[in-house]
Tab-separated table of C-alpha atoms in Angstrom:
chain	number	residue	atom	x	y	z
A	1	UNK	CA	8.374	-6.124	23.976
A	2	UNK	CA	8.684	-9.924	24.515
A	3	UNK	CA	10.353	-12.256	21.972
A	4	UNK	CA	6.931	-13.814	21.627
A	5	UNK	CA	4.723	-10.504	20.337
A	6	UNK	CA	7.630	-10.398	17.954
A	7	UNK	CA	7.017	-14.294	16.786
A	8	UNK	CA	3.481	-14.805	16.738
A	9	UNK	CA	2.794	-12.641	14.261
A	10	UNK	CA	5.227	-13.846	11.779
A	11	UNK	CA	4.404	-17.885	12.565
A	12	UNK	CA	0.356	-17.242	12.471
A	13	UNK	CA	1.128	-15.333	9.295
A	14	UNK	CA	2.934	-18.295	7.617
A	15	UNK	CA	0.741	-20.982	9.027
A	16	UNK	CA	-2.268	-19.207	7.989
A	17	UNK	CA	-0.841	-18.609	4.136
A	18	UNK	CA	-0.131	-22.342	3.822
A	19	UNK	CA	-3.509	-23.110	5.464
A	20	UNK	CA	-5.406	-20.651	2.981
A	21	UNK	CA	-3.186	-21.203	0.335
A	22	UNK	CA	-4.952	-25.391	0.432
A	23	UNK	CA	-8.343	-24.044	0.659
A	24	UNK	CA	-7.888	-21.292	-1.779
A	25	UNK	CA	-9.354	-23.839	-4.739
A	26	UNK	CA	-12.546	-24.408	-3.020
A	27	UNK	CA	-13.059	-20.271	-1.635
A	28	UNK	CA	-12.479	-19.531	-5.259
A	29	UNK	CA	-9.613	-17.653	-4.460
A	30	UNK	CA	-7.280	-18.573	-7.058
A	31	UNK	CA	-5.558	-16.023	-9.416
A	32	UNK	CA	-5.303	-17.360	-13.035
A	33	UNK	CA	-3.209	-16.276	-15.881
A	34	UNK	CA	-4.963	-14.306	-19.043
A	35	UNK	CA	-4.040	-11.535	-21.161
A	36	UNK	CA	-2.686	-8.853	-18.359
A	37	UNK	CA	-1.702	-11.557	-15.794
A	38	UNK	CA	0.894	-13.534	-17.094
A	39	UNK	CA	1.857	-15.235	-14.427
A	40	UNK	CA	2.622	-19.212	-14.110
A	41	UNK	CA	-0.563	-21.160	-13.791
A	42	UNK	CA	-3.277	-21.004	-10.935
A	43	UNK	CA	-2.068	-18.552	-7.623
A	44	UNK	CA	-4.209	-18.317	-4.094
A	45	UNK	CA	-5.253	-14.864	-3.250
A	46	UNK	CA	-5.155	-15.247	0.472
A	47	UNK	CA	-1.767	-13.546	1.477
A	48	UNK	CA	-3.667	-10.266	2.908
A	49	UNK	CA	-6.494	-12.896	5.077
A	50	UNK	CA	-3.266	-14.439	6.707
A	51	UNK	CA	-2.052	-10.923	7.404
A	52	UNK	CA	-4.968	-9.591	8.970
A	53	UNK	CA	-5.905	-12.888	10.787
A	54	UNK	CA	-2.483	-13.313	12.083
A	55	UNK	CA	-2.132	-9.593	13.218
A	56	UNK	CA	-5.860	-9.541	14.534
A	57	UNK	CA	-5.102	-12.459	16.533
A	58	UNK	CA	-1.835	-11.216	18.005
A	59	UNK	CA	-2.797	-7.795	19.126
A	60	UNK	CA	-5.856	-9.362	20.905
A	61	UNK	CA	-3.795	-11.784	23.125
A	62	UNK	CA	-1.537	-8.412	23.787
A	63	UNK	CA	-4.579	-6.836	24.758
A	64	UNK	CA	-4.048	-3.645	22.565
A	65	UNK	CA	-6.517	-4.739	20.127
A	66	UNK	CA	-9.294	-1.994	21.648
A	67	UNK	CA	-6.651	0.991	20.261
A	68	UNK	CA	-7.712	-0.050	16.590
A	69	UNK	CA	-11.599	0.692	16.549
A	70	UNK	CA	-11.397	3.695	14.387
A	71	UNK	CA	-9.999	1.162	11.603
A	72	UNK	CA	-11.727	-2.498	12.451
A	73	UNK	CA	-15.073	-1.516	10.251
A	74	UNK	CA	-13.244	0.679	7.386
A	75	UNK	CA	-10.595	-1.915	6.822
A	76	UNK	CA	-12.904	-5.124	7.409
A	77	UNK	CA	-15.288	-3.239	4.650
A	78	UNK	CA	-12.463	-2.639	1.953
A	79	UNK	CA	-11.033	-6.067	2.932
A	80	UNK	CA	-14.317	-7.755	2.246
A	81	UNK	CA	-15.411	-6.245	-1.117
A	82	UNK	CA	-11.669	-7.201	-2.344
A	83	UNK	CA	-11.720	-10.809	-1.328
A	84	UNK	CA	-15.437	-11.124	-3.183
A	85	UNK	CA	-13.309	-8.888	-6.232
A	86	UNK	CA	-10.946	-11.548	-5.701
A	87	UNK	CA	-13.389	-14.589	-6.206
A	88	UNK	CA	-15.784	-12.880	-8.709
A	89	UNK	CA	-14.536	-9.612	-10.376
A	90	UNK	CA	-16.511	-6.591	-9.202
A	91	UNK	CA	-17.189	-3.448	-11.457
A	92	UNK	CA	-14.222	-0.567	-10.610
A	93	UNK	CA	-16.795	1.858	-10.136
A	94	UNK	CA	-18.558	-0.044	-7.195
A	95	UNK	CA	-15.323	-0.579	-5.984
A	96	UNK	CA	-14.545	3.104	-5.807
A	97	UNK	CA	-17.792	3.789	-4.419
A	98	UNK	CA	-17.136	1.400	-1.184
A	99	UNK	CA	-13.177	2.950	-1.526
A	100	UNK	CA	-14.926	6.319	-0.805
A	101	UNK	CA	-17.221	5.634	1.932
A	102	UNK	CA	-15.047	3.343	4.059
A	103	UNK	CA	-12.575	6.399	3.906
A	104	UNK	CA	-15.381	8.636	5.156
A	105	UNK	CA	-15.735	5.965	7.471
A	106	UNK	CA	-12.265	5.951	8.590
A	107	UNK	CA	-12.363	9.626	8.924
A	108	UNK	CA	-15.464	10.247	10.722
A	109	UNK	CA	-14.154	6.955	13.447
A	110	UNK	CA	-11.224	9.072	13.952
A	111	UNK	CA	-12.616	12.430	14.227
A	112	UNK	CA	-10.029	13.667	11.998
A	113	UNK	CA	-9.830	17.021	10.232
A	114	UNK	CA	-7.241	18.233	7.526
A	115	UNK	CA	-8.273	21.713	7.900
A	116	UNK	CA	-5.574	23.167	5.914
A	117	UNK	CA	-3.393	22.470	2.494
A	118	UNK	CA	0.689	23.695	3.864
A	119	UNK	CA	2.326	25.665	1.260
A	120	UNK	CA	5.428	27.755	2.112
A	121	UNK	CA	4.963	31.473	2.767
A	122	UNK	CA	1.686	31.058	3.896
A	123	UNK	CA	0.907	30.978	7.900
A	124	UNK	CA	-1.485	28.262	8.782
A	125	UNK	CA	-1.913	26.717	4.683
A	126	UNK	CA	-4.916	27.449	2.539
A	127	UNK	CA	-7.897	26.418	4.786
A	128	UNK	CA	-9.922	24.069	3.124
A	129	UNK	CA	-13.630	24.498	4.837
A	130	UNK	CA	-15.994	22.103	4.092
A	131	UNK	CA	-13.409	20.483	1.305
A	132	UNK	CA	-11.522	19.585	4.603
A	133	UNK	CA	-13.470	16.007	4.346
A	134	UNK	CA	-13.361	15.301	0.349
A	135	UNK	CA	-9.736	16.428	0.331
A	136	UNK	CA	-8.981	13.933	3.534
A	137	UNK	CA	-11.103	11.195	2.287
A	138	UNK	CA	-9.221	11.578	-1.848
A	139	UNK	CA	-5.774	11.126	-0.176
A	140	UNK	CA	-6.806	7.839	1.608
A	141	UNK	CA	-8.699	6.272	-1.757
A	142	UNK	CA	-5.226	7.178	-3.696
A	143	UNK	CA	-3.324	5.617	-0.936
A	144	UNK	CA	-5.132	2.707	-0.667
A	145	UNK	CA	-5.722	1.937	-4.483
A	146	UNK	CA	-1.346	3.249	-4.901
A	147	UNK	CA	-0.658	0.229	-2.632
A	148	UNK	CA	-3.530	-2.185	-4.718
A	149	UNK	CA	-2.251	-1.247	-7.928
A	150	UNK	CA	1.815	-1.796	-6.471
A	151	UNK	CA	0.956	-5.627	-6.628
A	152	UNK	CA	2.056	-6.662	-9.805
A	153	UNK	CA	5.206	-8.377	-9.275
A	154	UNK	CA	6.234	-11.062	-6.701
A	155	UNK	CA	6.763	-9.472	-2.529
A	156	UNK	CA	6.569	-5.823	-4.373
A	157	UNK	CA	3.299	-4.907	-2.974
A	158	UNK	CA	3.985	-6.815	0.808
A	159	UNK	CA	7.616	-4.991	0.780
A	160	UNK	CA	6.071	-1.395	0.278
A	161	UNK	CA	4.120	-2.005	3.253
A	162	UNK	CA	7.019	-3.103	5.292
A	163	UNK	CA	8.517	0.033	4.317
A	164	UNK	CA	5.896	2.173	4.905
A	165	UNK	CA	5.454	0.564	7.960
A	166	UNK	CA	8.772	0.548	9.203
A	167	UNK	CA	8.546	4.481	8.489
A	168	UNK	CA	5.706	4.903	10.742
A	169	UNK	CA	7.235	2.950	13.252
A	170	UNK	CA	10.546	5.459	12.985
A	171	UNK	CA	8.113	8.748	13.716
A	172	UNK	CA	5.752	6.813	16.405
A	173	UNK	CA	9.431	5.894	18.638
A	174	UNK	CA	10.899	9.505	17.610
A	175	UNK	CA	7.905	10.958	19.317
A	176	UNK	CA	6.997	8.293	21.979
A	177	UNK	CA	3.874	6.943	20.613
A	178	UNK	CA	4.337	3.451	22.446
A	179	UNK	CA	1.265	1.822	22.042
A	180	UNK	CA	1.251	2.652	18.239
A	181	UNK	CA	4.964	1.199	18.315
A	182	UNK	CA	3.244	-2.097	19.467
A	183	UNK	CA	0.778	-2.110	16.687
A	184	UNK	CA	3.461	-1.353	13.834
A	185	UNK	CA	5.292	-4.370	14.974
A	186	UNK	CA	2.742	-6.985	15.175
A	187	UNK	CA	1.894	-5.843	12.134
A	188	UNK	CA	5.313	-5.965	10.263
A	189	UNK	CA	6.086	-9.502	11.896
A	190	UNK	CA	2.733	-10.026	10.197
A	191	UNK	CA	3.563	-8.795	7.083
A	192	UNK	CA	6.503	-10.410	7.163
A	193	UNK	CA	5.522	-14.335	7.260
A	194	UNK	CA	3.707	-13.656	4.280
A	195	UNK	CA	6.396	-12.126	2.447
A	196	UNK	CA	8.493	-15.473	3.100
A	197	UNK	CA	5.609	-17.092	0.727
A	198	UNK	CA	5.571	-14.485	-1.550
A	199	UNK	CA	8.814	-12.507	-2.151
A	200	UNK	CA	11.522	-14.169	-4.243
A	201	UNK	CA	14.444	-15.866	-2.302
A	202	UNK	CA	17.013	-18.229	-2.434
A	203	UNK	CA	14.156	-20.876	-1.300
A	204	UNK	CA	11.680	-19.195	-3.597
A	205	UNK	CA	11.656	-19.040	-7.171
A	206	UNK	CA	7.982	-17.867	-7.396
A	207	UNK	CA	5.306	-16.774	-5.303
A	208	UNK	CA	3.753	-19.458	-3.108
A	209	UNK	CA	1.091	-16.912	-2.562
A	210	UNK	CA	-0.730	-13.354	-3.582
A	211	UNK	CA	-1.815	-10.821	-1.685
A	212	UNK	CA	-4.936	-9.954	-3.140
A	213	UNK	CA	-7.019	-7.015	-3.360
A	214	UNK	CA	-8.635	-7.953	-0.267
A	215	UNK	CA	-5.193	-7.786	1.439
A	216	UNK	CA	-4.124	-4.717	-0.580
A	217	UNK	CA	-6.879	-2.395	-0.104
A	218	UNK	CA	-7.163	-3.303	3.512
A	219	UNK	CA	-3.119	-2.645	4.523
A	220	UNK	CA	-3.467	0.390	2.633
A	221	UNK	CA	-6.787	1.684	4.948
A	222	UNK	CA	-4.523	0.545	8.090
A	223	UNK	CA	-1.421	3.075	7.264
A	224	UNK	CA	-3.612	5.769	6.328
A	225	UNK	CA	-5.012	4.997	10.174
A	226	UNK	CA	-1.796	4.784	11.430
A	227	UNK	CA	-1.285	8.469	9.888
A	228	UNK	CA	-4.089	9.556	11.064
A	229	UNK	CA	-2.965	8.157	14.605
A	230	UNK	CA	0.326	9.746	14.756
A	231	UNK	CA	-1.280	13.382	13.581
A	232	UNK	CA	-4.151	13.660	16.008
A	233	UNK	CA	-1.848	12.851	19.198
A	234	UNK	CA	-2.399	15.785	21.808
A	235	UNK	CA	1.184	15.633	22.238
A	236	UNK	CA	4.490	15.364	19.307
A	237	UNK	CA	1.918	14.826	16.703
A	238	UNK	CA	3.236	14.416	13.164
A	239	UNK	CA	2.159	16.234	10.278
A	240	UNK	CA	-1.070	13.400	8.275
A	241	UNK	CA	1.268	14.697	5.142
A	242	UNK	CA	4.060	12.343	6.171
A	243	UNK	CA	1.690	9.015	4.634
A	244	UNK	CA	2.771	10.975	1.251
A	245	UNK	CA	6.216	9.694	2.172
A	246	UNK	CA	5.634	6.722	3.776
A	247	UNK	CA	3.817	4.856	0.502
A	248	UNK	CA	5.864	7.472	-2.036
A	249	UNK	CA	7.157	5.572	-4.923
A	250	UNK	CA	3.694	3.623	-5.115
A	251	UNK	CA	1.837	7.030	-4.977
A	252	UNK	CA	4.224	8.413	-7.112
A	253	UNK	CA	3.682	5.614	-10.060
A	254	UNK	CA	0.096	6.108	-9.781
A	255	UNK	CA	-0.113	9.270	-10.366
A	256	UNK	CA	2.398	8.966	-13.493
A	257	UNK	CA	0.676	5.971	-14.534
A	258	UNK	CA	-3.120	7.838	-14.305
A	259	UNK	CA	-1.476	10.647	-16.373
A	260	UNK	CA	-0.613	8.934	-18.997
A	261	UNK	CA	-3.880	7.086	-19.339
A	262	UNK	CA	-5.368	10.388	-19.521
A	263	UNK	CA	-3.587	12.135	-22.077
A	264	UNK	CA	-3.927	8.997	-24.203
A	265	UNK	CA	-7.578	9.358	-24.000
A	266	UNK	CA	-8.133	6.441	-21.681
A	267	UNK	CA	-9.523	5.451	-18.435
A	268	UNK	CA	-7.694	6.090	-15.449
A	269	UNK	CA	-9.192	3.215	-13.650
A	270	UNK	CA	-8.148	0.581	-16.620
A	271	UNK	CA	-5.769	-1.731	-15.914
A	272	UNK	CA	-2.830	-2.045	-18.323
A	273	UNK	CA	1.116	-2.802	-18.352
A	274	UNK	CA	2.610	0.941	-17.643
A	275	UNK	CA	3.667	0.649	-14.030
A	276	UNK	CA	7.222	0.571	-13.243
A	277	UNK	CA	7.406	-2.355	-12.632
A	278	UNK	CA	6.145	-3.482	-15.894
A	279	UNK	CA	8.501	-1.019	-17.810
A	280	UNK	CA	11.902	-2.434	-15.566
A	281	UNK	CA	10.412	-6.039	-16.618
A	282	UNK	CA	10.195	-4.629	-20.860
A	283	UNK	CA	13.689	-3.194	-20.070
A	284	UNK	CA	14.770	-7.006	-19.392
A	285	UNK	CA	15.246	-6.641	-15.851
A	286	UNK	CA	14.009	-9.840	-13.865
A	287	UNK	CA	11.755	-10.074	-10.973
A	288	UNK	CA	14.612	-10.650	-8.606
A	289	UNK	CA	16.684	-7.428	-9.164
A	290	UNK	CA	13.480	-5.335	-10.211
A	291	UNK	CA	11.606	-5.641	-6.861
A	292	UNK	CA	14.733	-5.016	-4.442
A	293	UNK	CA	15.337	-1.749	-6.749
A	294	UNK	CA	11.866	-0.613	-6.204
A	295	UNK	CA	12.199	-1.582	-2.422
A	296	UNK	CA	15.216	0.509	-2.869
A	297	UNK	CA	13.894	3.646	-4.274
A	298	UNK	CA	10.424	3.365	-2.027
A	299	UNK	CA	13.109	3.659	1.409
A	300	UNK	CA	14.795	6.393	0.139
A	301	UNK	CA	12.388	8.338	-0.589
A	302	UNK	CA	10.581	7.589	2.276
A	303	UNK	CA	14.026	7.951	4.367
A	304	UNK	CA	14.069	11.546	2.830
A	305	UNK	CA	10.925	12.478	4.190
A	306	UNK	CA	11.906	11.393	7.576
A	307	UNK	CA	14.932	13.507	7.326
A	308	UNK	CA	13.768	16.528	6.481
A	309	UNK	CA	11.103	16.000	9.160
A	310	UNK	CA	13.344	15.591	11.761
A	311	UNK	CA	15.609	18.630	10.256
A	312	UNK	CA	12.720	20.627	10.995
A	313	UNK	CA	11.354	21.674	7.373
A	314	UNK	CA	7.763	23.001	7.266
A	315	UNK	CA	5.027	20.706	6.423
A	316	UNK	CA	4.607	22.942	3.432
A	317	UNK	CA	7.930	22.950	1.950
A	318	UNK	CA	7.793	19.376	2.726
A	319	UNK	CA	4.469	18.808	0.310
A	320	UNK	CA	6.667	21.000	-2.451
A	321	UNK	CA	9.368	18.581	-2.197
A	322	UNK	CA	6.959	15.318	-2.446
A	323	UNK	CA	5.817	17.350	-5.697
A	324	UNK	CA	8.901	17.940	-6.889
A	325	UNK	CA	9.769	14.495	-7.053
A	326	UNK	CA	6.120	13.895	-8.844
A	327	UNK	CA	7.169	16.235	-11.507
A	328	UNK	CA	11.031	14.662	-11.855
A	329	UNK	CA	9.213	11.261	-12.186
A	330	UNK	CA	6.694	12.102	-14.543
A	331	UNK	CA	9.358	14.137	-16.592
A	332	UNK	CA	11.698	10.967	-16.341
A	333	UNK	CA	9.008	8.506	-17.585
A	334	UNK	CA	8.119	10.706	-20.684
A	335	UNK	CA	4.370	10.569	-19.882
A	336	UNK	CA	3.580	12.318	-23.212
A	337	UNK	CA	4.998	9.169	-24.794
A	338	UNK	CA	2.771	5.507	-25.291
A	339	UNK	CA	4.786	2.739	-24.305
A	340	UNK	CA	5.254	-0.220	-26.833
A	341	UNK	CA	3.782	-3.264	-26.071
A	342	UNK	CA	6.466	-5.478	-23.865
A	343	UNK	CA	7.373	-8.667	-25.457
A	344	UNK	CA	5.667	-12.230	-23.916
A	345	UNK	CA	8.548	-13.616	-22.854
A	346	UNK	CA	9.687	-10.594	-20.192
A	347	UNK	CA	5.952	-10.291	-19.383
A	348	UNK	CA	6.441	-13.995	-18.140
A	349	UNK	CA	7.723	-12.999	-14.994
A	350	UNK	CA	4.816	-10.764	-13.720
A	351	UNK	CA	2.049	-11.469	-11.814
A	352	UNK	CA	-0.846	-9.252	-11.769
A	353	UNK	CA	-2.144	-6.731	-9.350
A	354	UNK	CA	-2.408	-3.651	-11.740
């Protein structure tokens, strides 16, 4: 793996972010603040386009782009619909239908089969039969939306994606899937270029560009493809449920928020400001502190999953541990209680996403 391969995706992504940001007003790809989106001024939502453009060029130059054939169609579809939504809002139902179709496309293109749900003490788990495709689609749609809904504070979604990619990189290295390693490294480099102008750091007080729905949905779909690719390998296959640990915190947060909404008679698809990053802001924590804290929590959860898997814990036990995390988070967040509305000065530190 050469330095050029590590550097080019990063540099291209950063350049594309800066160039597309200048063109964003003419492309109508500007996110303007409103009652829910309480950031300062209009911000270009071109980060996802920059990441994926840099990634495609990098893997094509390296000659490994052909390995992504099963992912190209589904990823391109959700990217297109997401970009349209960034420019002119698309109905949540239409986006959901598109995501379901893209998830089905990914399952069909990869030939992935989720034959059973693993449970401790049940050899082979619970057979899914004709439900294997619907359940796989449900998981993929859930992961894609979890990444998108985590895009609510500068750098948050991009950091979660980096953690998931690092998780899969560890799995790929341990199972010696070197082509997947190259594909993961290139995408990590592309995301790093975006984070340089999105996540807050000493040289960046606020995000210069946002990822956008298109980028978040497309990266979520790519994460699902990596999980499938590692799970369907002929040798040293990794259990597909490791995907739940790769994006653990976004999934747990989405599930908690959805349950809270339903308990209060609200559609789980209706946006609000009850995600974990919103709550931390409500408690007075700055974005500069809350985002790294959430990254750390997600990395710890992913690390627990990786260590348990390497220790030989069965897939059924892995699933039970993840569900225990979910129940614990719901109890800790007291999902049966309605949260108070955030103060305007606290919410002003946020940018949109969820």
